[in-house]
Amino acid sequence: MRLSKAFIPTQKETPAEAEILSHRLMLRAGMIKPHAAGIYSYLPLGWRTLRKIEGIIREEMDRIGGQEFLLPVLSKRDIWEKTGRWQQAGELMFRLKDRKGADLCLAPTHEEIFAAIAAGQIRSYRDMPQIWYQIQTKFRDEPRPRSGLLRGRQFLMKDSYSFDVDVGGLDQSYRLHREVYQRILKRCGLDFFTVRASSGIMGGSESEEFMVLSSAGEDKAVLCKSCGYAANLEVSTSKAPAYPCETEEVKKVYTPGKKTIEEVSGYLHVPPQRLMKSLLMISQKGPVMVLIRGDHQLNETKAQQVFGCEFRPAEPEEVLKLTGAQAGFIGPVGLEGIEIIADLALKGARGLITGANEDDHHLTGLEPGRDFKVDRYTDLRTVLPGDLCPECTSPLDISSAIEVGHIFKLGTKYSEALGATFLDADGEHRPIIMGSYGIGLERIMVSAIEQHADKDGIVWPITIAPYQVHILPLNFEHEEVRRLSERYYDVLIGRRFEVLMDDRNLRAGTKFKDADLIGIPVRVTIGERTLKEGKIEIRLRKTGKVYKVDKNDAADKIAAVVERLSAEMH
RNA sequence: CGGGGUGUAGCGCAGGCCGGUCAGCGCACCUGCUUUGGGAGCAGGGAGUCGGAGGUUCAAAUCCUCUCACCCCGACCA
């Protein structure tokens, strides 16, 4: 492509709305154009990179026997009703009506539709295993789109689904996907890791996320440097360092108006670790009191699992009715008929302080088991930095990360709801065992920029760069400069390389700045100065390393550099 | 949904409090000349319903009311 003819609207200044690096660079490099919150147009340069990513994903999916589909975006209500997600997905789903008034949605994901196809066509255990995938736009009306392409309301995803006859088959399909995702991300030049994750409203048993460390990321990953333990903060466990405490007498103290941990801890001059949060929850099975150490936070994902059902905090009237006191002054002591669940960090603790079930009073010196009953100890808290690794007891780190992929063992939730059953070898009807595997194309692109950029612009990994070679004639009016540039351009294109040539009649400085911004891995600089020595320059965007090569066999040298860079990515 | 911020030319912004030569600056763009190894110089030029609607006023970018959009923090998030 000749830059004189290309639509690559680079900008010197950064649009004010862009906060994160990748967003700023993509706007400045003329890759994307904002349309509405969380909705972007992809301009030619941005689209080329997305298509590169798409190509890598397609190659790798096909390699494991995946078969590509293209499913509809418009989807009718009934199949979503069958799995309960028409209600469950709530406002996240874009909904519309057709002219007859029938309900439709823009599909936010495609489990239902793929499962419905399987329900009709897969009838025998002989028809499996199957891996079906598509690369397509998803629509989700996010509560808050943000960070450029990181969380959009419309985005590209490769989603695949596996169909197996048994759990062993699912394990195999899941493992294939884990391996293929690792290959995809590696080929895209990402430094990533996997974490155990929550399966959320997808349902299912096991799930892992593919994460890229980045301060721009919205997820928090808990990492152990010494043993490699890694988990999403939502599901991570840890051993809390024990807080030293001694046996005390129980005393009731007057704490007028002191409701929060901070207030009580300040008023009584004790650290928050000595306090115990007593949280009254209403689950579908009835009221439950949850006990957490004062400096800890209740982890709702874990609580959900422990309760085995939906729950919510009790309303003020319910708190009063069940405990006789206002929230802030409640506790487990003397509480009858309410299940009490405590976080593991409280096991063996002594001298605790919590509400007395009497307004403006707290109890001190409490000991679980001695002063109140605990029906169950379990892990309920969110990990804090410095907590100890559950596997090797080294201190844990918590880092921000971008979730680029997520794989799930779904089981039979969708196949049962949609009647996707098959006949096994014994002639029995059984539901198909499904897995679901997503990977975000924009998130790969964003992550690549976040991980590979410098003050001057993007530094593309060659596998996903919009072009491989950027020919930069410094003065296109100069005859020899022009002649050589045209020659390399033709030769390289003839050899199937992807080449951008800056044939614009601009000053050298402008061309350099644009080249750095766009970030093509191999730059070929052709100027009068080095031509006097009979040389041209090959410069690597990543390292800044310059090779001066003879002007007559430069094309071979350029090709060799591109091939070497590409080979390094496998 | 709660809190905060911003809407003035393609991009970045000033002006707003104190209504009246107030439609402005820089970049980008167009023309010409000079320039050509890290975002050139000079001269000339085009471009904006001041987010929208209503109101106050002789007069509104500026004051008032409503509204829309975008960004950030939080809640939420397959």
XYZ file of C-alpha atoms (C1' of nucleotides) in Angstrom:
648
model
C 0.000 0.000 0.000
C 1.182 3.460 -0.858
C 0.650 5.955 1.935
C -0.214 8.610 -0.600
C -3.323 6.600 -1.424
C -4.003 5.001 1.927
C -6.653 6.061 4.400
C -4.584 6.086 7.557
C -5.543 9.291 9.331
C -2.809 9.666 11.927
C -2.996 12.401 14.494
C -0.347 14.266 16.354
C -2.611 15.078 19.262
C -4.471 12.661 21.466
C -8.237 12.920 21.709
C -9.188 13.896 25.242
C -11.485 10.950 25.885
C -8.752 8.332 25.680
C -7.332 7.232 29.003
C -5.460 4.033 28.405
C -2.366 3.757 26.224
C -3.771 1.365 23.655
C -6.843 3.518 23.115
C -4.769 6.646 22.610
C -2.425 4.927 20.206
C -5.180 3.305 18.174
C -6.924 6.650 17.788
C -3.707 8.424 16.912
C -2.580 5.743 14.482
C -5.849 6.011 12.590
C -6.909 2.439 13.376
C -10.308 3.160 14.859
C -12.940 5.850 14.951
C -15.364 6.154 17.853
C -19.033 6.004 16.982
C -20.812 5.826 20.344
C -19.914 4.683 23.834
C -18.339 1.247 23.432
C -18.915 1.182 19.675
C -16.155 1.796 17.146
C -15.550 1.750 13.446
C -12.451 -0.118 12.434
C -10.500 1.812 9.838
C -8.311 -0.081 7.376
C -5.243 -0.297 9.617
C -7.201 -1.513 12.645
C -9.171 -3.965 10.571
C -6.010 -5.460 9.067
C -4.724 -6.278 12.542
C -8.040 -7.754 13.611
C -8.020 -9.896 10.499
C -4.507 -11.050 11.251
C -5.652 -12.116 14.699
C -8.699 -13.753 13.167
C -6.478 -15.663 10.743
C -4.285 -17.012 13.512
C -7.319 -18.082 15.515
C -8.879 -19.759 12.497
C -5.703 -21.649 11.661
C -5.335 -22.887 15.204
C -8.993 -23.841 15.605
C -8.938 -25.750 12.357
C -5.817 -27.528 13.516
C -7.753 -29.121 16.401
C -10.574 -30.108 14.125
C -12.813 -27.139 14.786
C -15.424 -26.427 12.126
C -16.308 -22.858 11.355
C -19.924 -21.670 11.307
C -21.582 -18.301 11.044
C -24.644 -18.024 13.220
C -27.248 -15.281 13.204
C -26.846 -12.210 15.323
C -30.600 -11.683 15.474
C -32.069 -14.321 17.688
C -35.609 -15.048 18.721
C -36.839 -15.185 22.252
C -37.948 -18.797 22.659
C -34.575 -20.529 22.929
C -33.419 -17.977 25.486
C -36.580 -18.625 27.465
C -35.785 -22.314 27.512
C -32.457 -21.822 29.244
C -33.756 -19.065 31.477
C -31.368 -16.495 30.128
C -34.005 -14.227 28.615
C -34.651 -13.151 32.219
C -31.220 -13.856 33.646
C -29.270 -11.760 31.161
C -31.461 -8.827 32.102
C -30.446 -5.489 30.720
C -27.220 -6.824 29.312
C -29.125 -8.050 26.291
C -30.037 -5.723 23.454
C -33.673 -6.466 22.720
C -35.918 -5.445 19.883
C -39.195 -6.334 18.284
C -39.909 -7.133 14.690
C -42.836 -5.593 12.804
C -45.182 -8.244 14.098
C -44.214 -7.458 17.655
C -42.206 -10.650 18.194
C -39.298 -10.383 20.640
C -35.784 -10.658 19.303
C -32.375 -10.000 20.757
C -28.931 -9.296 19.428
C -27.099 -12.386 20.585
C -24.658 -11.684 23.428
C -23.227 -15.209 23.071
C -24.291 -18.348 21.251
C -24.633 -21.374 23.538
C -28.362 -21.558 22.897
C -28.150 -21.386 19.130
C -25.355 -23.907 18.783
C -27.070 -26.220 21.273
C -30.294 -25.916 19.291
C -28.473 -26.961 16.129
C -26.946 -29.891 17.974
C -30.362 -30.823 19.352
C -31.697 -31.226 15.859
C -28.762 -32.940 14.236
C -26.655 -34.869 16.727
C -28.523 -38.062 17.508
C -25.937 -40.727 18.136
C -22.814 -41.098 20.205
C -21.178 -41.837 16.850
C -21.723 -38.186 15.854
C -19.372 -36.946 18.535
C -17.042 -35.401 19.504
C -17.667 -32.162 17.638
C -16.020 -28.773 17.957
C -17.943 -25.933 16.340
C -16.875 -22.347 16.250
C -17.493 -18.976 14.725
C -15.789 -15.609 14.652
C -18.427 -12.992 14.929
C -19.715 -9.817 16.489
C -21.336 -10.048 19.904
C -23.646 -7.467 21.401
C -23.830 -6.689 25.075
C -25.377 -3.585 26.553
C -22.689 -3.152 29.182
C -23.558 -1.018 32.208
C -20.383 0.881 31.589
C -18.417 0.488 28.371
C -14.892 1.693 28.965
C -11.211 1.837 28.161
C -11.617 2.064 24.401
C -11.977 -1.369 22.903
C -11.420 -3.193 26.168
C -15.077 -3.299 27.096
C -17.293 -2.479 24.178
C -20.969 -2.980 23.565
C -20.191 -4.600 20.261
C -17.079 -6.709 19.856
C -15.576 -9.596 17.967
C -15.297 -12.941 19.605
C -14.276 -16.365 18.527
C -16.626 -18.634 20.393
C -16.436 -22.370 20.161
C -18.499 -25.157 21.620
C -17.664 -28.773 22.154
C -20.142 -31.637 22.139
C -19.151 -34.860 23.810
C -20.742 -38.087 24.939
C -19.205 -38.117 28.404
C -17.109 -36.235 30.907
C -13.945 -37.843 29.618
C -14.681 -36.469 26.177
C -15.366 -33.029 27.613
C -12.048 -33.146 29.443
C -10.338 -33.864 26.164
C -12.113 -31.038 24.287
C -11.371 -28.668 27.140
C -7.713 -29.636 27.131
C -7.501 -29.128 23.374
C -8.900 -25.651 23.788
C -6.544 -24.805 26.595
C -3.621 -25.803 24.411
C -4.933 -24.060 21.338
C -5.541 -20.836 23.257
C -2.008 -20.917 24.521
C -0.755 -21.295 20.973
C -2.974 -18.491 19.690
C -1.876 -16.035 22.353
C 1.742 -16.950 21.942
C 1.558 -16.432 18.196
C -0.057 -13.054 18.814
C 2.972 -12.100 20.870
C 1.251 -11.894 24.231
C 2.782 -12.585 27.577
C -0.105 -14.292 29.346
C -1.021 -16.705 32.097
C -4.050 -18.740 33.016
C -6.106 -18.493 36.166
C -8.877 -20.442 37.767
C -12.073 -18.531 37.343
C -15.708 -18.288 38.185
C -18.164 -19.531 35.623
C -20.751 -16.895 36.543
C -24.084 -17.131 34.799
C -22.646 -19.502 32.210
C -23.058 -22.286 34.709
C -20.811 -25.315 34.631
C -18.100 -26.917 36.661
C -14.638 -25.822 35.680
C -13.407 -22.679 34.097
C -10.149 -20.923 33.364
C -9.309 -17.482 32.118
C -6.416 -16.423 29.928
C -5.010 -13.248 31.363
C -2.547 -10.637 30.187
C -0.873 -8.561 32.869
C -1.713 -4.911 32.293
C -2.483 -1.935 34.454
C -5.318 -1.220 32.015
C -6.980 -4.524 32.856
C -10.261 -4.648 34.715
C -9.692 -8.009 36.320
C -7.628 -8.769 39.371
C -5.410 -11.815 39.361
C -3.943 -13.345 42.488
C -0.468 -14.654 41.786
C 2.124 -16.589 43.728
C 5.628 -15.904 42.534
C 7.150 -18.925 44.152
C 4.831 -21.760 43.142
C 2.929 -20.290 40.207
C -0.492 -20.418 41.823
C -2.797 -18.102 39.850
C -6.478 -17.387 40.275
C -8.983 -14.690 39.579
C -9.544 -12.612 42.706
C -13.221 -13.622 42.491
C -12.395 -17.227 43.297
C -8.918 -17.110 44.772
C -8.326 -18.574 48.180
C -5.543 -17.810 50.614
C -4.373 -18.299 54.126
C -4.777 -15.101 56.052
C -1.841 -14.388 58.334
C -3.198 -15.064 61.819
C -3.616 -12.044 64.038
C -2.210 -12.648 67.508
C -4.838 -12.586 70.242
C -5.397 -13.779 73.781
C -8.202 -15.165 75.832
C -10.328 -12.480 77.467
C -13.473 -12.083 79.480
C -16.587 -11.109 77.571
C -17.567 -7.515 78.259
C -20.320 -5.318 76.945
C -19.124 -1.857 75.981
C -21.007 1.335 75.182
C -20.332 2.439 71.593
C -22.795 5.220 70.873
C -23.522 5.579 67.176
C -20.382 3.611 66.186
C -21.535 1.296 63.438
C -18.744 0.770 60.938
C -15.517 -1.108 61.446
C -13.562 2.158 61.175
C -15.736 3.908 63.754
C -15.657 1.098 66.295
C -11.972 0.422 65.786
C -11.174 4.123 66.227
C -13.454 4.534 69.231
C -12.117 1.503 71.095
C -8.518 2.010 69.930
C -8.164 -1.507 68.558
C -7.008 -2.602 65.093
C -9.698 -3.766 62.634
C -8.312 -7.311 62.822
C -9.748 -7.570 66.323
C -13.222 -6.784 65.062
C -15.628 -9.203 63.491
C -18.158 -8.192 60.856
C -21.554 -9.752 61.470
C -23.505 -9.641 58.233
C -27.113 -10.695 58.086
C -28.069 -12.136 54.719
C -31.368 -13.349 53.427
C -30.985 -16.346 51.156
C -33.712 -18.206 49.388
C -33.451 -20.746 52.204
C -33.857 -18.163 54.966
C -31.698 -15.792 57.021
C -27.993 -16.527 57.505
C -25.419 -14.674 59.559
C -22.008 -14.395 57.955
C -18.978 -13.638 60.105
C -15.838 -12.071 58.633
C -12.781 -10.606 60.279
C -12.916 -6.807 60.468
C -10.184 -6.173 57.928
C -11.605 -8.657 55.422
C -14.228 -8.328 52.708
C -17.002 -10.766 51.964
C -16.475 -12.352 48.552
C -19.891 -12.599 46.953
C -18.899 -15.188 44.374
C -17.790 -17.516 47.150
C -20.802 -16.745 49.315
C -23.058 -17.610 46.414
C -21.402 -21.006 46.166
C -21.534 -21.633 49.877
C -25.213 -20.721 50.077
C -25.998 -22.633 46.942
C -28.610 -20.055 46.057
C -29.282 -16.370 45.541
C -28.924 -14.078 48.521
C -29.106 -10.425 49.469
C -28.238 -8.316 52.488
C -31.121 -8.066 54.969
C -33.187 -4.888 54.932
C -32.973 -2.662 58.046
C -36.437 -3.803 59.255
C -35.443 -7.443 58.873
C -32.239 -6.845 60.824
C -34.185 -5.241 63.655
C -36.788 -7.976 63.707
C -34.296 -10.861 63.709
C -31.661 -9.441 66.090
C -33.373 -6.715 68.069
C -30.769 -4.162 67.033
C -29.829 -1.982 64.115
C -27.241 -3.034 61.559
C -23.854 -2.124 63.002
C -24.717 -3.447 66.438
C -25.619 -7.024 65.592
C -23.700 -10.188 66.337
C -23.990 -13.945 66.692
C -24.161 -14.074 70.491
C -27.518 -15.295 71.710
C -28.928 -15.480 68.220
C -31.455 -18.287 67.911
C -32.605 -20.165 64.867
C -30.299 -18.499 62.373
C -27.522 -20.381 60.626
C -24.107 -18.904 61.372
C -21.309 -19.278 58.852
C -17.842 -17.956 59.633
C -14.831 -17.319 57.486
C -11.876 -19.608 58.098
C -9.719 -16.728 59.302
C -11.882 -16.597 62.432
C -11.235 -20.180 63.395
C -9.355 -20.192 66.679
C -9.518 -16.411 67.033
C -9.972 -14.937 70.487
C -10.791 -11.590 71.984
C -13.057 -10.571 69.133
C -15.354 -7.560 69.092
C -18.739 -7.419 67.407
C -22.241 -6.092 67.936
C -24.198 -6.998 71.058
C -27.619 -7.164 69.372
C -28.422 -4.051 71.344
C -28.242 -0.556 69.874
C -25.092 1.417 70.767
C -23.369 -1.601 72.316
C -20.647 -4.024 71.286
C -19.282 -7.139 72.965
C -15.545 -7.593 73.420
C -13.428 -10.624 74.279
C -15.487 -13.041 72.207
C -14.359 -16.482 71.209
C -16.160 -18.554 68.584
C -17.379 -21.838 70.051
C -17.107 -20.563 73.598
C -19.402 -17.546 73.377
C -21.429 -18.315 70.288
C -21.944 -21.231 67.993
C -20.596 -21.439 64.466
C -22.462 -23.883 62.260
C -19.834 -23.905 59.587
C -16.376 -22.491 58.868
C -15.587 -21.932 55.247
C -13.642 -19.646 52.929
C -15.724 -16.520 52.404
C -13.325 -13.617 52.154
C -11.651 -11.812 49.306
C -7.898 -12.294 49.205
C -5.799 -9.340 50.338
C -2.289 -8.584 49.082
C 0.153 -10.217 51.475
C -2.172 -13.096 52.290
C -0.397 -16.401 52.014
C -0.549 -18.733 49.047
C -2.976 -21.607 49.662
C -0.505 -24.023 48.128
C 2.935 -22.957 49.305
C 2.244 -20.231 51.899
C 4.408 -17.593 50.213
C 2.931 -14.086 50.152
C 0.500 -13.451 47.286
C 0.462 -10.549 44.856
C -2.648 -9.054 43.315
C -2.246 -7.603 39.833
C -4.497 -6.038 37.234
C -4.968 -8.083 34.113
C -6.941 -8.199 30.904
C -9.079 -11.278 30.402
C -8.539 -12.234 26.768
C -10.056 -15.685 26.823
C -12.253 -17.846 28.971
C -12.958 -21.550 28.722
C -15.792 -23.372 30.469
C -16.892 -26.895 31.074
C -20.597 -26.364 30.709
C -21.940 -29.839 31.259
C -25.557 -30.407 30.326
C -27.255 -27.130 31.270
C -27.877 -26.063 27.677
C -28.306 -29.459 26.127
C -30.943 -30.427 28.678
C -32.804 -27.152 28.341
C -32.855 -27.419 24.574
C -33.362 -31.164 24.312
C -29.951 -31.930 22.840
C -29.786 -35.636 23.620
C -28.259 -38.618 21.870
C -28.531 -42.353 21.988
C -25.548 -44.012 23.597
C -24.157 -47.442 22.762
C -26.677 -49.023 25.147
C -29.594 -47.329 23.434
C -30.132 -44.880 26.291
C -31.019 -41.202 25.755
C -28.468 -38.934 27.350
C -27.836 -35.197 27.215
C -24.839 -34.014 25.233
C -21.984 -32.743 27.388
C -20.977 -29.277 26.296
C -18.041 -26.941 26.689
C -17.863 -23.290 25.713
C -14.727 -21.372 24.818
C -14.438 -17.669 24.062
C -11.595 -15.436 23.014
C -11.861 -11.710 22.372
C -10.250 -10.344 19.220
C -10.183 -6.709 20.274
C -8.841 -7.701 23.647
C -5.951 -9.473 21.972
C -5.274 -6.359 19.919
C -5.532 -4.077 22.954
C -3.316 -6.364 25.021
C -0.698 -6.523 22.310
C -0.492 -2.743 22.218
C -0.485 -2.424 25.988
C 2.388 -4.870 26.176
C 4.271 -3.659 23.137
C 4.474 0.098 22.881
C 6.913 2.853 23.722
C 6.759 6.626 23.941
C 6.746 6.916 20.162
C 3.919 4.525 19.410
C 2.924 0.944 18.822
C 5.492 -1.847 18.497
C 3.588 -4.606 16.722
C 4.518 -8.248 17.001
C 5.068 -9.126 13.359
C 2.360 -11.787 13.343
C -0.437 -9.289 13.901
C 1.098 -6.126 12.477
C -1.084 -4.528 9.815
C 1.942 -4.584 7.501
C 5.286 -6.292 7.829
C 7.528 -3.780 6.106
C 7.390 -0.011 6.024
C 9.452 1.467 3.206
C 10.441 4.999 4.021
C 11.899 7.016 1.148
C 13.030 10.196 2.868
C 12.746 12.323 -0.206
C 10.494 10.773 -2.776
C 11.389 13.508 -5.274
C 14.985 12.333 -5.374
C 15.414 10.111 -8.364
C 17.516 7.290 -7.012
C 15.637 7.213 -3.721
C 12.427 6.882 -5.620
C 13.668 4.288 -8.063
C 15.060 2.033 -5.347
C 11.967 2.395 -3.179
C 9.723 1.413 -6.032
C 11.925 -1.547 -6.800
C 11.938 -2.929 -3.265
C 8.235 -2.302 -3.050
C 7.509 -4.286 -6.204
C 9.902 -7.085 -5.378
C 8.628 -7.543 -1.830
C 4.988 -7.411 -2.845
C 5.776 -9.897 -5.595
C 7.105 -12.156 -2.880
C 3.850 -11.834 -0.900
C 5.106 -9.575 1.805
C 2.805 -6.939 3.200
C 4.380 -3.623 2.493
C 3.535 -0.038 3.245
C 5.474 2.652 1.384
C 5.510 6.283 2.428
C 5.590 7.894 -0.999
C 4.148 11.144 0.296
C 5.941 14.366 -0.416
C 6.511 15.187 3.225
C 9.482 16.007 5.358
C 11.511 13.157 6.758
C 10.636 13.969 10.364
C 6.930 13.626 9.727
C 7.421 10.286 8.045
C 9.559 8.975 10.902
C 6.974 10.009 13.461
C 4.157 8.352 11.550
C 6.187 5.199 11.071
C 6.979 4.949 14.777
C 3.345 5.569 15.681
C 1.969 2.936 13.333
C 4.615 0.528 14.540
C 5.346 -1.697 11.540
C 8.086 -4.086 12.718
C 10.561 -3.615 9.860
C 11.335 -0.159 8.533
C 13.407 0.329 5.422
C 14.898 3.805 5.317
C 16.113 5.068 1.981
C 17.806 8.442 1.969
C 20.456 10.311 0.042
C 22.865 10.286 2.942
C 23.377 6.523 3.167
C 22.893 6.089 -0.536
C 26.170 7.951 -0.977
C 27.792 4.925 0.666
C 25.749 2.644 -1.551
C 23.609 1.552 1.434
C 20.078 1.603 2.693
C 18.952 0.957 6.258
C 16.805 -1.755 7.772
C 15.577 -0.758 11.192
C 13.682 -2.868 13.708
C 10.883 -0.999 15.426
C 11.205 -3.093 18.543
C 14.888 -2.682 19.314
C 15.795 0.324 17.204
C 18.602 -1.763 15.772
C 19.764 -0.584 12.340
C 21.322 -2.758 9.676
C 23.013 -0.929 6.804
C 22.856 -3.127 3.763
C 24.029 -2.821 0.196
C 21.406 -1.126 -1.918
C 21.608 -3.774 -4.603
C 20.685 -6.852 -2.624
C 18.493 -5.127 -0.055
C 15.282 -6.926 -1.011
C 16.719 -10.296 -0.011
C 17.989 -8.885 3.244
C 14.627 -7.329 4.053
C 12.859 -10.586 3.290
C 15.292 -12.453 5.508
C 14.663 -10.081 8.420
C 10.888 -10.442 8.100
C 11.166 -14.185 7.945
C 13.415 -14.293 10.944
C 11.043 -12.145 13.005
C 8.094 -14.304 11.990
C 9.926 -17.504 12.811
C 10.677 -16.188 16.291
C 6.964 -15.972 16.974
C 6.273 -19.670 16.626
C -28.017 3.135 38.878
C -24.901 6.623 42.543
C -20.749 10.319 42.477
C -17.572 13.627 39.557
C -16.230 15.999 34.931
C -16.763 17.696 29.817
C -19.572 19.315 25.246
C -17.060 25.977 21.151
C -13.878 24.012 13.287
C -11.307 17.229 11.858
C -8.027 17.141 16.767
C -6.314 19.877 21.268
C -8.105 24.125 23.765
C -9.239 29.650 25.354
C -13.545 32.717 26.169
C -18.196 31.811 30.369
C -18.129 34.225 37.195
C -18.641 40.170 34.899
C -24.419 39.253 28.684
C -22.821 43.991 24.196
C -16.319 44.112 17.613
C -16.662 37.466 20.565
C -16.590 33.434 16.892
C -10.895 33.075 18.755
C -5.826 30.336 19.306
C -2.506 26.005 18.145
C -2.336 21.618 15.151
C -4.499 19.536 10.817
C -6.557 21.034 5.802
C -6.248 24.101 0.771
C -2.965 27.582 -2.623
C 1.911 29.584 -3.727
C 7.153 29.964 -2.895
C 11.292 28.204 -0.140
C 12.600 23.639 2.397
C 13.609 17.801 2.868
C 17.668 12.205 8.076
C 13.135 12.998 13.515
C 6.108 16.277 13.452
C 9.821 23.019 8.585
C 9.418 28.648 7.277
C 6.845 32.738 5.058
C 2.423 34.623 2.675
C -2.592 33.848 1.595
C -7.171 30.886 2.294
C -11.463 27.516 3.579
C -13.968 25.582 7.647
C -17.883 26.096 13.600
C -26.578 25.911 14.026
C -20.717 27.508 20.588
C -24.434 19.484 21.939
C -30.119 20.246 21.615
C -34.865 22.597 23.212
C -37.206 26.224 25.889
C -36.852 30.677 28.838
C -34.936 35.684 30.791
C -33.223 40.154 28.073
C -33.146 45.552 23.606
C -29.138 41.816 23.213
C -27.129 34.933 25.153
C -21.341 30.700 23.674
C -21.922 33.530 28.428
C -27.644 33.789 33.011
C -32.039 30.142 34.209
C -34.835 25.387 33.269
C -35.146 20.902 30.876
C -32.765 17.437 27.804
C -29.068 14.584 24.958
C -24.173 12.823 24.431
C -19.256 11.548 25.952
C -15.338 10.520 29.726
C -13.686 9.029 34.745
C -14.641 6.565 39.775
C -18.015 3.170 42.003
C -22.040 -0.558 41.557
C -22.542 -4.299 37.815
C -20.194 -7.572 34.231
C -20.939 -14.436 30.167
